Each structure stands twice: as structure tokens, then as C-alpha cells.
Amino acid sequence: MKNPGKCGNCDRFPEEDPEVLVDQILKKIHAMGY
């Protein structure tokens, strides 16, 4: 993962990238306040 602490990075990579799936989950978790 690239900078998992930065939610803004989630939207920067191709949707085909497996890391994006993880980043999207982390983004949702961050949005929930965790």
C-alpha cells in the first residue's frame, strides 16, 4: 500500500490495482472514524 494513512491516495490508482481495493476499504474505515 502507498501511504495508507492518506485517504486521498485511494482515488489515484487504476481500479484494476488490487491495492486499490484495500485502499478503498481503508478509506471507508477512515470515514467511519477508525
mmCIF file with all atom_site columns, C-alpha atoms in Angstrom:
data_model
loop_
_atom_site.group_PDB
_atom_site.id
_atom_site.type_symbol
_atom_site.label_atom_id
_atom_site.label_alt_id
_atom_site.label_comp_id
_atom_site.label_asym_id
_atom_site.label_entity_id
_atom_site.label_seq_id
_atom_site.pdbx_PDB_ins_code
_atom_site.Cartn_x
_atom_site.Cartn_y
_atom_site.Cartn_z
_atom_site.occupancy
_atom_site.B_iso_or_equiv
_atom_site.pdbx_formal_charge
_atom_site.auth_seq_id
_atom_site.auth_comp_id
_atom_site.auth_asym_id
_atom_site.auth_atom_id
_atom_site.pdbx_PDB_model_num
ATOM 1  C CA . MET A 1 1  ? 0.000   0.000  0.000   1.00 0.00 ? 1  MET A CA 1
ATOM 2  C CA . LYS A 1 2  ? 1.096   3.532  -0.693  1.00 0.00 ? 2  LYS A CA 1
ATOM 3  C CA . ASN A 1 3  ? 0.545   5.927  2.210   1.00 0.00 ? 3  ASN A CA 1
ATOM 4  C CA . PRO A 1 4  ? -2.420  4.061  3.746   1.00 0.00 ? 4  PRO A CA 1
ATOM 5  C CA . GLY A 1 5  ? -2.837  6.977  6.157   1.00 0.00 ? 5  GLY A CA 1
ATOM 6  C CA . LYS A 1 6  ? -3.762  9.340  3.324   1.00 0.00 ? 6  LYS A CA 1
ATOM 7  C CA . CYS A 1 7  ? -7.326  8.692  2.188   1.00 0.00 ? 7  CYS A CA 1
ATOM 8  C CA . GLY A 1 8  ? -6.812  10.935 -0.845  1.00 0.00 ? 8  GLY A CA 1
ATOM 9  C CA . ASN A 1 9  ? -4.413  8.401  -2.363  1.00 0.00 ? 9  ASN A CA 1
ATOM 10 C CA . CYS A 1 10 ? -7.232  5.873  -2.784  1.00 0.00 ? 10 CYS A CA 1
ATOM 11 C CA . ASP A 1 11 ? -8.628  7.646  -5.843  1.00 0.00 ? 11 ASP A CA 1
ATOM 12 C CA . ARG A 1 12 ? -5.293  7.987  -7.623  1.00 0.00 ? 12 ARG A CA 1
ATOM 13 C CA . PHE A 1 13 ? -4.705  4.401  -8.778  1.00 0.00 ? 13 PHE A CA 1
ATOM 14 C CA . PRO A 1 14 ? -6.345  2.256  -11.506 1.00 0.00 ? 14 PRO A CA 1
ATOM 15 C CA . GLU A 1 15 ? -9.376  0.323  -10.312 1.00 0.00 ? 15 GLU A CA 1
ATOM 16 C CA . GLU A 1 16 ? -7.731  -2.878 -11.573 1.00 0.00 ? 16 GLU A CA 1
ATOM 17 C CA . ASP A 1 17 ? -4.967  -2.492 -8.992  1.00 0.00 ? 17 ASP A CA 1
ATOM 18 C CA . PRO A 1 18 ? -5.531  -4.910 -6.056  1.00 0.00 ? 18 PRO A CA 1
ATOM 19 C CA . GLU A 1 19 ? -4.050  -2.294 -3.735  1.00 0.00 ? 19 GLU A CA 1
ATOM 20 C CA . VAL A 1 20 ? -6.946  -0.006 -4.605  1.00 0.00 ? 20 VAL A CA 1
ATOM 21 C CA . LEU A 1 21 ? -9.422  -2.488 -3.181  1.00 0.00 ? 21 LEU A CA 1
ATOM 22 C CA . VAL A 1 22 ? -7.523  -2.436 0.102   1.00 0.00 ? 22 VAL A CA 1
ATOM 23 C CA . ASP A 1 23 ? -7.199  1.346  -0.027  1.00 0.00 ? 23 ASP A CA 1
ATOM 24 C CA . GLN A 1 24 ? -10.928 1.727  -0.664  1.00 0.00 ? 24 GLN A CA 1
ATOM 25 C CA . ILE A 1 25 ? -11.652 -0.385 2.412   1.00 0.00 ? 25 ILE A CA 1
ATOM 26 C CA . LEU A 1 26 ? -9.209  1.684  4.463   1.00 0.00 ? 26 LEU A CA 1
ATOM 27 C CA . LYS A 1 27 ? -10.834 4.831  3.105   1.00 0.00 ? 27 LYS A CA 1
ATOM 28 C CA . LYS A 1 28 ? -14.230 3.622  4.306   1.00 0.00 ? 28 LYS A CA 1
ATOM 29 C CA . ILE A 1 29 ? -12.746 2.723  7.679   1.00 0.00 ? 29 ILE A CA 1
ATOM 30 C CA . HIS A 1 30 ? -11.188 6.194  7.970   1.00 0.00 ? 30 HIS A CA 1
ATOM 31 C CA . ALA A 1 31 ? -14.543 7.720  7.043   1.00 0.00 ? 31 ALA A CA 1
ATOM 32 C CA . MET A 1 32 ? -16.110 5.802  9.932   1.00 0.00 ? 32 MET A CA 1
ATOM 33 C CA . GLY A 1 33 ? -13.606 7.395  12.283  1.00 0.00 ? 33 GLY A CA 1
ATOM 34 C CA . TYR A 1 34 ? -11.340 4.434  12.977  1.00 0.00 ? 34 TYR A CA 1
#
